[in-house]
PDB file of C-alpha atoms in Angstrom:
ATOM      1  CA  UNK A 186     158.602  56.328 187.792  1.00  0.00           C
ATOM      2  CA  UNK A 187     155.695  58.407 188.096  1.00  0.00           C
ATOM      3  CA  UNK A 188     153.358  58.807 185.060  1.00  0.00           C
ATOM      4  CA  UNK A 189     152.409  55.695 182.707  1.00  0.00           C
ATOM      5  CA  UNK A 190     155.077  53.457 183.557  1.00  0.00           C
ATOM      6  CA  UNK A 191     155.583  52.202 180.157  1.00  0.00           C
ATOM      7  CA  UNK A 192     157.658  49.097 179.199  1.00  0.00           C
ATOM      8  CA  UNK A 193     160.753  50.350 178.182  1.00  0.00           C
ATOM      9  CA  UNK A 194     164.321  48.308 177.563  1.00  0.00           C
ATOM     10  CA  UNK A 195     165.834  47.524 181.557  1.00  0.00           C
ATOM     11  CA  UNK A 196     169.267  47.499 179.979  1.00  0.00           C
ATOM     12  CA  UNK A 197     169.202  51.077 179.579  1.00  0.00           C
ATOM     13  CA  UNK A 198     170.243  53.407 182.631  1.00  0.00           C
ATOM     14  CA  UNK A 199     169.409  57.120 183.082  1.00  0.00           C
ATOM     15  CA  UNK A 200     172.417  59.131 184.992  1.00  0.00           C
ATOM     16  CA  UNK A 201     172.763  62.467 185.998  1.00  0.00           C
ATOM     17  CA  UNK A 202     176.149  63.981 184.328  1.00  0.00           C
ATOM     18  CA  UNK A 203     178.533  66.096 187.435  1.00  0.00           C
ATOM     19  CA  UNK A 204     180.452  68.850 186.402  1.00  0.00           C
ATOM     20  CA  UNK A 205     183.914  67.009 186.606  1.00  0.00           C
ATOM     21  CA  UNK A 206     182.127  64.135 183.924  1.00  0.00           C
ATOM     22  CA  UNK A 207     181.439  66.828 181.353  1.00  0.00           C
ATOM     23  CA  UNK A 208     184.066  65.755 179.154  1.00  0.00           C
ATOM     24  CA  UNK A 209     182.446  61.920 178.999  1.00  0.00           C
ATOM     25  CA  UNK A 210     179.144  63.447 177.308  1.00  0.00           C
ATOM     26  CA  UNK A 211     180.679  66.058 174.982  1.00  0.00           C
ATOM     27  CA  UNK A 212     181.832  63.901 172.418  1.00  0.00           C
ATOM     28  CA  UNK A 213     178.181  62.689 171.739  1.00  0.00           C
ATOM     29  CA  UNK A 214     176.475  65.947 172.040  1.00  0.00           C
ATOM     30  CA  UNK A 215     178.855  67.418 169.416  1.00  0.00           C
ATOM     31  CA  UNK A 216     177.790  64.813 167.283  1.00  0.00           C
ATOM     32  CA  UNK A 217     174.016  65.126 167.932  1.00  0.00           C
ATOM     33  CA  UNK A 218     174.610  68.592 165.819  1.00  0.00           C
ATOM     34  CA  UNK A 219     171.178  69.922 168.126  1.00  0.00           C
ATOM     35  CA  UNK A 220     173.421  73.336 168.764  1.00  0.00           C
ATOM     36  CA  UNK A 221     172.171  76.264 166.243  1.00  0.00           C
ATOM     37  CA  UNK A 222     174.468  78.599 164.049  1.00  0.00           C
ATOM     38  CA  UNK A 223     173.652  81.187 166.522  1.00  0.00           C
ATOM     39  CA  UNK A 224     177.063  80.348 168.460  1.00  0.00           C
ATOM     40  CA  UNK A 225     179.563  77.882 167.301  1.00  0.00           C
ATOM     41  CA  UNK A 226     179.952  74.720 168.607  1.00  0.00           C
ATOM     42  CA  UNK A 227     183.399  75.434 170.712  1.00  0.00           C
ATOM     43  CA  UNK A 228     180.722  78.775 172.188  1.00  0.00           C
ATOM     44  CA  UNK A 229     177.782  76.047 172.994  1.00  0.00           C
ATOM     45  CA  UNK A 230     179.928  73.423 174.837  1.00  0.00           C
ATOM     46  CA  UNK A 231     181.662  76.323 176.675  1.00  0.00           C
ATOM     47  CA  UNK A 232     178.477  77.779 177.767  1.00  0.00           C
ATOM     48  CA  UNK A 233     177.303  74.769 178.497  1.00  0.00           C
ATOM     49  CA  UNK A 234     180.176  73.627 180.658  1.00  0.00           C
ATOM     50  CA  UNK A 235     180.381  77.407 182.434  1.00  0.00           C
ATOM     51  CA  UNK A 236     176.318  76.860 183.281  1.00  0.00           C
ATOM     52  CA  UNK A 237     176.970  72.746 184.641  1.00  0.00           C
ATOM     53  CA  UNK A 238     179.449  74.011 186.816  1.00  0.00           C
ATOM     54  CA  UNK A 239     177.723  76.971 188.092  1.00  0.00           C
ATOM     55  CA  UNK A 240     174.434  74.370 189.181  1.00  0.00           C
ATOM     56  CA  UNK A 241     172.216  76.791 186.409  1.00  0.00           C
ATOM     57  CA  UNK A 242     172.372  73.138 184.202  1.00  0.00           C
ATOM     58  CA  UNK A 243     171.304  69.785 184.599  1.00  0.00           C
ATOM     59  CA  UNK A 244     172.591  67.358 182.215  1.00  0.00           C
ATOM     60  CA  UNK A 245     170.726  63.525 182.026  1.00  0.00           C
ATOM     61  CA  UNK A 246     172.268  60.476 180.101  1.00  0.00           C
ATOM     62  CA  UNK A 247     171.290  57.445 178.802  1.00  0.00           C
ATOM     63  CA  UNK A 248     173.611  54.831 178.777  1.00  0.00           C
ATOM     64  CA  UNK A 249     173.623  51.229 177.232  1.00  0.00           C
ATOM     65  CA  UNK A 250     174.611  47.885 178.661  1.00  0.00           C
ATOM     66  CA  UNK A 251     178.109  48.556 178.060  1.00  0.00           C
ATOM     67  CA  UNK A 252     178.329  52.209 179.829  1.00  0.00           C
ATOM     68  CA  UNK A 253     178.330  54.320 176.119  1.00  0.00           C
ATOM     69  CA  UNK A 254     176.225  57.121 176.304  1.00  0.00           C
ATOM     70  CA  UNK A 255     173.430  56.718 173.668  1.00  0.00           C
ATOM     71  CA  UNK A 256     171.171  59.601 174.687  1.00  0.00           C
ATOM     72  CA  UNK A 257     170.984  62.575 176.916  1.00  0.00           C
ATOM     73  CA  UNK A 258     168.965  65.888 178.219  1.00  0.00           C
ATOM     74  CA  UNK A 259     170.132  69.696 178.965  1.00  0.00           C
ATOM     75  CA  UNK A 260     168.026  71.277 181.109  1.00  0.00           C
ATOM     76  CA  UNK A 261     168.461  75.567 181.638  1.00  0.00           C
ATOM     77  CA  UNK A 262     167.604  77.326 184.026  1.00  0.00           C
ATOM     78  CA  UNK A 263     165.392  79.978 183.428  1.00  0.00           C
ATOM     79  CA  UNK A 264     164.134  82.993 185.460  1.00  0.00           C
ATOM     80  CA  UNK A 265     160.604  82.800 186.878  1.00  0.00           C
ATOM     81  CA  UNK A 266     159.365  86.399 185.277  1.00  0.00           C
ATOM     82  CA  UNK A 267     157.030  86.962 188.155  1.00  0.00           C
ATOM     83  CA  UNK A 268     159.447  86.077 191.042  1.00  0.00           C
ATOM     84  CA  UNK A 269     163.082  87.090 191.265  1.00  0.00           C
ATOM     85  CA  UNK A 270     164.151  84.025 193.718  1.00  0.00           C
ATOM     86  CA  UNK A 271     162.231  81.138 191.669  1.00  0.00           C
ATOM     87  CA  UNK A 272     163.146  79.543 188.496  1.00  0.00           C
ATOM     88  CA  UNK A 273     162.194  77.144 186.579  1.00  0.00           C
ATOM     89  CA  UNK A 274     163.680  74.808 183.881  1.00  0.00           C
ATOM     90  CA  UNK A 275     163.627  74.733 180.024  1.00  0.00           C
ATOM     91  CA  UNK A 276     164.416  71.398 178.196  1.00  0.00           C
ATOM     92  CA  UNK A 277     167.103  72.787 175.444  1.00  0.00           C
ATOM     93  CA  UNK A 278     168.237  70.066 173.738  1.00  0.00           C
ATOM     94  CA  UNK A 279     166.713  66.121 174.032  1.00  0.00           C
ATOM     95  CA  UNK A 280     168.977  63.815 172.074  1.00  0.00           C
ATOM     96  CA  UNK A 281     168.928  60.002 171.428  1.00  0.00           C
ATOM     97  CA  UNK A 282     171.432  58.005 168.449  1.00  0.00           C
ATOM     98  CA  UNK A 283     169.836  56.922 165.484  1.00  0.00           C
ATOM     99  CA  UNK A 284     170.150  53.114 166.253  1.00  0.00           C
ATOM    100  CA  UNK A 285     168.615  53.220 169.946  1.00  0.00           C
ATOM    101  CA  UNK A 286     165.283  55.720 168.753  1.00  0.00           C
ATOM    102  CA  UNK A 287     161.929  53.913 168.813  1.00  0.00           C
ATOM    103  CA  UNK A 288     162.916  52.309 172.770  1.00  0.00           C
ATOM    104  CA  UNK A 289     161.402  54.929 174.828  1.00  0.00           C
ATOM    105  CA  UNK A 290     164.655  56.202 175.933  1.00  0.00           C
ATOM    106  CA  UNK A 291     163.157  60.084 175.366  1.00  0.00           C
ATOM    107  CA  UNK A 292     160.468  58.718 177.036  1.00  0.00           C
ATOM    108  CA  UNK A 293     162.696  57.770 179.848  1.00  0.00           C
ATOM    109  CA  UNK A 294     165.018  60.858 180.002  1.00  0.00           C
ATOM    110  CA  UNK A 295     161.793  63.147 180.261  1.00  0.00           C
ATOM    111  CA  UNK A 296     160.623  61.294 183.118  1.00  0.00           C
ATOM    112  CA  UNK A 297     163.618  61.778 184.841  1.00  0.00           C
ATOM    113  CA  UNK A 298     163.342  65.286 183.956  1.00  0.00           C
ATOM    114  CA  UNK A 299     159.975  65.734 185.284  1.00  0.00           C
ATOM    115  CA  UNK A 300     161.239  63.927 188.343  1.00  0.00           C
ATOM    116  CA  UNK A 301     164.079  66.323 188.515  1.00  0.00           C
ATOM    117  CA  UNK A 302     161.510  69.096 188.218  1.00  0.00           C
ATOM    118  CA  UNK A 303     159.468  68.041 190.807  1.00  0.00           C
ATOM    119  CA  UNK A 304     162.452  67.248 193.691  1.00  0.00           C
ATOM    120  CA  UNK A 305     163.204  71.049 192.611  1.00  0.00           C
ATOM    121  CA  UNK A 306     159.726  72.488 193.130  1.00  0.00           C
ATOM    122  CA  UNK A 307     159.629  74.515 190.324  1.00  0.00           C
ATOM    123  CA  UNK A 308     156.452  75.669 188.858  1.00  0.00           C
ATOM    124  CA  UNK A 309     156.852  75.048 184.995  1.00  0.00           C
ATOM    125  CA  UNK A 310     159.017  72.353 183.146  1.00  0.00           C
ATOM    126  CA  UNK A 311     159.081  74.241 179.439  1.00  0.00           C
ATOM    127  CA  UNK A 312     160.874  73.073 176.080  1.00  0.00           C
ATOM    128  CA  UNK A 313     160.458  73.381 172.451  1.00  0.00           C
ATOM    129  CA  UNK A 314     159.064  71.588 170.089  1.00  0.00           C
ATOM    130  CA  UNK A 315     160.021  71.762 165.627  1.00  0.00           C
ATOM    131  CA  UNK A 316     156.293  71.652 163.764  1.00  0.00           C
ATOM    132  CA  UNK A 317     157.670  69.291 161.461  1.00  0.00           C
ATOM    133  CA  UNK A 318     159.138  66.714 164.334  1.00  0.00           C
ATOM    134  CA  UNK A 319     155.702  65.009 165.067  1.00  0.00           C
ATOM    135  CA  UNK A 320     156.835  62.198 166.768  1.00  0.00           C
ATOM    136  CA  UNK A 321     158.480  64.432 169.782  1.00  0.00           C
ATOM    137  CA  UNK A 322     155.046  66.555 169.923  1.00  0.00           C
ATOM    138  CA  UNK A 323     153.234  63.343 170.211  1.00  0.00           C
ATOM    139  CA  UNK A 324     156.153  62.514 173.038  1.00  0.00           C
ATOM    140  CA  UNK A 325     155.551  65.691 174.931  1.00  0.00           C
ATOM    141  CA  UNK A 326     151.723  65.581 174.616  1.00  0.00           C
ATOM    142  CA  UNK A 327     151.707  62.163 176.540  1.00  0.00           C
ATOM    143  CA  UNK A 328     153.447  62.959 179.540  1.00  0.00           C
ATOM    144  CA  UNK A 329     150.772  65.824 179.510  1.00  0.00           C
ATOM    145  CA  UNK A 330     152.523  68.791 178.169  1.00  0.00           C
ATOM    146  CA  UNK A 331     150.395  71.670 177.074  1.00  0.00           C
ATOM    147  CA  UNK A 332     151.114  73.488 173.781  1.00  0.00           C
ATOM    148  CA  UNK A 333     151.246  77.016 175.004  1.00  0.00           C
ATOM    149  CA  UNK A 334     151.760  79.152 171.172  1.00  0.00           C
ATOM    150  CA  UNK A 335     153.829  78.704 167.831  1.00  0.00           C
ATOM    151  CA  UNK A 336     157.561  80.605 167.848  1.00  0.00           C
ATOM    152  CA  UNK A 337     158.777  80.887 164.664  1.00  0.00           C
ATOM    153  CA  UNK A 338     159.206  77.228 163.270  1.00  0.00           C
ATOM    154  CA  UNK A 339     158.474  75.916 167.122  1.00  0.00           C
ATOM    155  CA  UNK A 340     155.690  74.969 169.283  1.00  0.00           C
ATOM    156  CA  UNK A 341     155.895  76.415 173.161  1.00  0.00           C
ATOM    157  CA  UNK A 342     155.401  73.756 175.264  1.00  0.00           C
ATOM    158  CA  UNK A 343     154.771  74.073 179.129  1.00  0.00           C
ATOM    159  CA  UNK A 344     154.389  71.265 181.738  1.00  0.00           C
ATOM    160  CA  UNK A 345     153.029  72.553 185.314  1.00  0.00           C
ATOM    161  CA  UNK A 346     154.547  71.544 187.908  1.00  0.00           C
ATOM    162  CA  UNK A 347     153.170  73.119 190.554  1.00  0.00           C
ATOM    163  CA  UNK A 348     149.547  71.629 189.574  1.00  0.00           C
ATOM    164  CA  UNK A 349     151.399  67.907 188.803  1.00  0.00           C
ATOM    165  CA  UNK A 350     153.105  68.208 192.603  1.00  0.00           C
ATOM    166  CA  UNK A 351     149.661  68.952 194.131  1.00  0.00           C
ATOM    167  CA  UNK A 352     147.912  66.453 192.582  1.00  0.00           C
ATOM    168  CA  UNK A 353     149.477  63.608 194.007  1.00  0.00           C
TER     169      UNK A 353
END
C-alpha cells in the first residue's frame, strides 16, 4: 500500500470487477441508491455496464470473509481538457454497507484507486464530495486530496497524480 498504511481488518479483500462479473456487483450497487434522478436506475447500470465493457470504467470491490461484496468504487474516465490522447479518472460513486462502515474499507478502496491511478499514469484522480458528508471530506483530505471549489451542494476534489508519481 502506498500512503499511511493504516491498520485496517485483513479479512477484507479489494478486487477489481471484469466486464463478464458485472452482474455479481449490480445487485449491491442498486441497493447503495448512490445513482441520481437524473437517469433511472435500469439507464445508470446500463451505462455503467456499456462504459466497463468498453475499458472507459474501472469498478473496485470489497469483499468479506465469505466472498459477499460489502463495498465497492466506479471510477470514469474523463477527458484530459488540455490533451486529446490523455485522460484521467473521476471517482463517481464510493459505496460501503451500513454494518461494515467505520473499518477503513473506503479507506482501502481509495488506495487501490490511487494505485490504479498511478499504474495508469494519469495526471489527476478527481471525485466529489456532499458538504454535509464530513466524514468522506475528512477521508479524502487524508490521503491528500485538495479541495479545488464548491459545485452546487459538492466540494471539487482533485488528487495529482503526476506530482504523487514523481515524488517517490
Amino acid at each position: 500500500m502506498y500512503y499511511l498504511n493504516q491498520s485496517v481488518n485483513s479479512s477484507f479483500s479489494i478486487v477489481e470487477i471484469k466486464p463478464g462479473q458485472f452482474n455479481s456487483i449490480e445487485g449491491l450497487i442498486r441497493k447503495s441508491q448512490l445513482i441520481d434522478d437524473l437517469l433511472s436506475i435500469n439507464q445508470a447500470i446500463g451505462f455503467i455496464k456499456n462504459k466497463l465493457d468498453r475499458n472507459k470504467v474501472k469498478i473496485f470491490a470489497c469483499q468479506n470473509e465469505v466472498n459477499d461484496y460489502i463495498a465497492f468504487v466506479i471510477l470514469v474516465a474523463k477527458i484530459n481538457p488540455y490533451s486529446f490522447v490523455k485522460y484521467n479518472w473521476h471517482v463517481s460513486y464510493l459505496y460501503v454497507k451500513n454494518e461494515f462502515r467505520r473499518q477503513k474499507i473506503a479507506y482501502r478502496l481509495m488506495e487501490k484507486t490511487i494505485e490504479y491511478a498511478c499504474f495508469t499514469n494519469v495526471e489527476f484522480l478527481s471525485l466529489n464530495a456532499g458538504v454535509d458528508n464530513l466524514s468522506a471530506q475528512n477521508l479524502y483530505q487524508s490521503l491528500y486530496f485538495e479541495r479545488k471549489y464548491f459545485l452546487a451542494n459538492y466540494y471539487y476534489y482533485e488528487l495529482n497524480i503526476s506530482d504523487l508519481i514523481k515524488s517517490r
